[in-house]
Amino acid sequence: LRLRAAPNNFEAHAGSSTRLTPLMAAAAGGRVAVAAEMLVAGADPDLPSSSGVVAGDLADSNADGKRIGKLLAAFRVEIEEQVAALVSALPAPGSPTDSSDEEEG
């Protein structure tokens, strides 16, 4: 991230052909602080790999894995709330402030 790396890029995982995002690697390794940093940097917790795996699927059932699971869930709620607020702020179709029906002149 310090080098402006994109948090949602898939990268080769050490010693294999598996490609993971940094968030997925952090979840798989139980690295709570790194997972939090990735989320703050804009990592998508629901971005699936080519096999359909998301970061939460890779977290262990140990204490750190459970903390990562809670962190991912909290970010999902935050994202959903932000999207809902943005959608509710949009003008209704056909309303006087809706410019999509205006003809170009």
mmCIF file of C-alpha atoms in Angstrom:
data_model
loop_
_atom_site.group_PDB
_atom_site.id
_atom_site.type_symbol
_atom_site.label_atom_id
_atom_site.label_comp_id
_atom_site.label_asym_id
_atom_site.label_seq_id
_atom_site.Cartn_x
_atom_site.Cartn_y
_atom_site.Cartn_z
ATOM 1 C CA LEU A 1 0.000 0.000 0.000
ATOM 2 C CA ARG A 2 2.861 2.349 0.678
ATOM 3 C CA LEU A 3 3.810 1.873 -2.974
ATOM 4 C CA ARG A 4 0.229 2.602 -4.049
ATOM 5 C CA ALA A 5 -0.605 -1.030 -4.786
ATOM 6 C CA ALA A 6 -4.268 -1.682 -5.506
ATOM 7 C CA PRO A 7 -5.818 -3.620 -2.599
ATOM 8 C CA ASN A 8 -8.044 -5.684 -4.911
ATOM 9 C CA ASN A 9 -5.339 -7.009 -7.247
ATOM 10 C CA PHE A 10 -4.842 -10.749 -7.312
ATOM 11 C CA GLU A 11 -1.239 -11.792 -6.732
ATOM 12 C CA ALA A 12 0.529 -15.160 -6.812
ATOM 13 C CA HIS A 13 0.558 -16.743 -3.371
ATOM 14 C CA ALA A 14 3.946 -17.883 -2.058
ATOM 15 C CA GLY A 15 5.037 -21.184 -3.538
ATOM 16 C CA SER A 16 1.916 -21.944 -5.576
ATOM 17 C CA SER A 17 -0.127 -20.856 -8.551
ATOM 18 C CA THR A 18 -2.986 -19.718 -6.296
ATOM 19 C CA ARG A 19 -3.778 -16.046 -6.765
ATOM 20 C CA LEU A 20 -5.142 -14.108 -3.791
ATOM 21 C CA THR A 21 -5.809 -10.489 -2.965
ATOM 22 C CA PRO A 22 -3.777 -9.076 -0.074
ATOM 23 C CA LEU A 23 -6.956 -9.218 2.053
ATOM 24 C CA MET A 24 -7.403 -12.916 1.246
ATOM 25 C CA ALA A 25 -3.770 -13.612 2.149
ATOM 26 C CA ALA A 26 -4.165 -11.706 5.424
ATOM 27 C CA ALA A 27 -7.335 -13.650 6.265
ATOM 28 C CA ALA A 28 -5.682 -16.977 5.424
ATOM 29 C CA GLY A 29 -2.681 -16.089 7.585
ATOM 30 C CA GLY A 30 -4.729 -14.821 10.533
ATOM 31 C CA ARG A 31 -3.193 -11.365 10.260
ATOM 32 C CA VAL A 32 -5.915 -9.198 11.811
ATOM 33 C CA ALA A 33 -4.058 -5.874 11.619
ATOM 34 C CA VAL A 34 -3.151 -6.409 7.958
ATOM 35 C CA ALA A 35 -6.742 -7.354 7.128
ATOM 36 C CA ALA A 36 -7.954 -4.166 8.823
ATOM 37 C CA GLU A 37 -5.415 -2.090 6.905
ATOM 38 C CA MET A 38 -6.521 -3.671 3.621
ATOM 39 C CA LEU A 39 -10.187 -2.910 4.343
ATOM 40 C CA VAL A 40 -9.419 0.712 5.217
ATOM 41 C CA ALA A 41 -7.454 0.968 1.960
ATOM 42 C CA GLY A 42 -10.517 -0.124 -0.014
ATOM 43 C CA ALA A 43 -10.205 -3.903 -0.269
ATOM 44 C CA ASP A 44 -13.480 -5.568 -1.199
ATOM 45 C CA PRO A 45 -14.330 -8.274 1.364
ATOM 46 C CA ASP A 46 -16.701 -9.943 -1.100
ATOM 47 C CA LEU A 47 -14.421 -10.018 -4.147
ATOM 48 C CA PRO A 48 -14.298 -13.676 -5.209
ATOM 49 C CA SER A 49 -11.292 -15.524 -6.552
ATOM 50 C CA SER A 50 -11.555 -17.416 -9.834
ATOM 51 C CA SER A 51 -12.791 -20.395 -7.788
ATOM 52 C CA GLY A 52 -15.416 -18.314 -5.951
ATOM 53 C CA VAL A 53 -13.574 -18.020 -2.639
ATOM 54 C CA VAL A 54 -13.804 -14.743 -0.675
ATOM 55 C CA ALA A 55 -11.565 -13.530 2.151
ATOM 56 C CA GLY A 56 -13.900 -14.747 4.888
ATOM 57 C CA ASP A 57 -13.756 -18.286 3.501
ATOM 58 C CA LEU A 58 -10.015 -18.337 4.143
ATOM 59 C CA ALA A 59 -10.096 -17.247 7.794
ATOM 60 C CA ASP A 60 -9.417 -20.026 10.295
ATOM 61 C CA SER A 61 -11.799 -20.926 13.093
ATOM 62 C CA ASN A 62 -9.229 -19.893 15.714
ATOM 63 C CA ALA A 63 -9.416 -16.611 17.661
ATOM 64 C CA ASP A 64 -7.676 -14.517 14.991
ATOM 65 C CA GLY A 65 -9.842 -16.017 12.260
ATOM 66 C CA LYS A 66 -12.965 -15.180 14.234
ATOM 67 C CA ARG A 67 -11.735 -11.603 14.727
ATOM 68 C CA ILE A 68 -11.160 -11.323 10.975
ATOM 69 C CA GLY A 69 -14.646 -12.688 10.329
ATOM 70 C CA LYS A 70 -16.149 -10.045 12.630
ATOM 71 C CA LEU A 71 -14.068 -7.343 10.955
ATOM 72 C CA LEU A 72 -15.248 -8.410 7.486
ATOM 73 C CA ALA A 73 -18.875 -8.483 8.661
ATOM 74 C CA ALA A 74 -18.561 -4.999 10.163
ATOM 75 C CA PHE A 75 -17.189 -3.626 6.907
ATOM 76 C CA ARG A 76 -20.022 -5.251 4.924
ATOM 77 C CA VAL A 77 -22.560 -3.492 7.161
ATOM 78 C CA GLU A 78 -20.711 -0.190 6.760
ATOM 79 C CA ILE A 79 -20.648 -0.569 2.968
ATOM 80 C CA GLU A 80 -24.344 -1.462 2.839
ATOM 81 C CA GLU A 81 -25.208 1.581 4.969
ATOM 82 C CA GLN A 82 -23.163 3.893 2.743
ATOM 83 C CA VAL A 83 -24.768 2.516 -0.419
ATOM 84 C CA ALA A 84 -28.259 2.856 1.086
ATOM 85 C CA ALA A 85 -27.535 6.482 2.028
ATOM 86 C CA LEU A 86 -26.298 7.264 -1.490
ATOM 87 C CA VAL A 87 -29.305 5.594 -3.115
ATOM 88 C CA SER A 88 -31.758 7.418 -0.864
ATOM 89 C CA ALA A 89 -30.111 10.729 -1.801
ATOM 90 C CA LEU A 90 -30.702 10.145 -5.525
ATOM 91 C CA PRO A 91 -33.671 11.924 -7.108
ATOM 92 C CA ALA A 92 -36.645 9.724 -7.944
ATOM 93 C CA PRO A 93 -37.063 8.942 -11.674
ATOM 94 C CA GLY A 94 -39.246 11.590 -13.278
ATOM 95 C CA SER A 95 -38.797 14.064 -10.426
ATOM 96 C CA PRO A 96 -38.075 17.719 -11.266
ATOM 97 C CA THR A 97 -34.421 17.233 -10.302
ATOM 98 C CA ASP A 98 -34.042 14.126 -12.512
ATOM 99 C CA SER A 99 -32.161 15.266 -15.634
ATOM 100 C CA SER A 100 -32.188 11.872 -17.421
ATOM 101 C CA ASP A 101 -35.383 12.724 -19.358
ATOM 102 C CA GLU A 102 -34.163 16.102 -20.598
ATOM 103 C CA GLU A 103 -33.591 16.376 -24.314
ATOM 104 C CA GLU A 104 -30.280 17.641 -25.560
ATOM 105 C CA GLY A 105 -30.602 20.881 -27.428
#
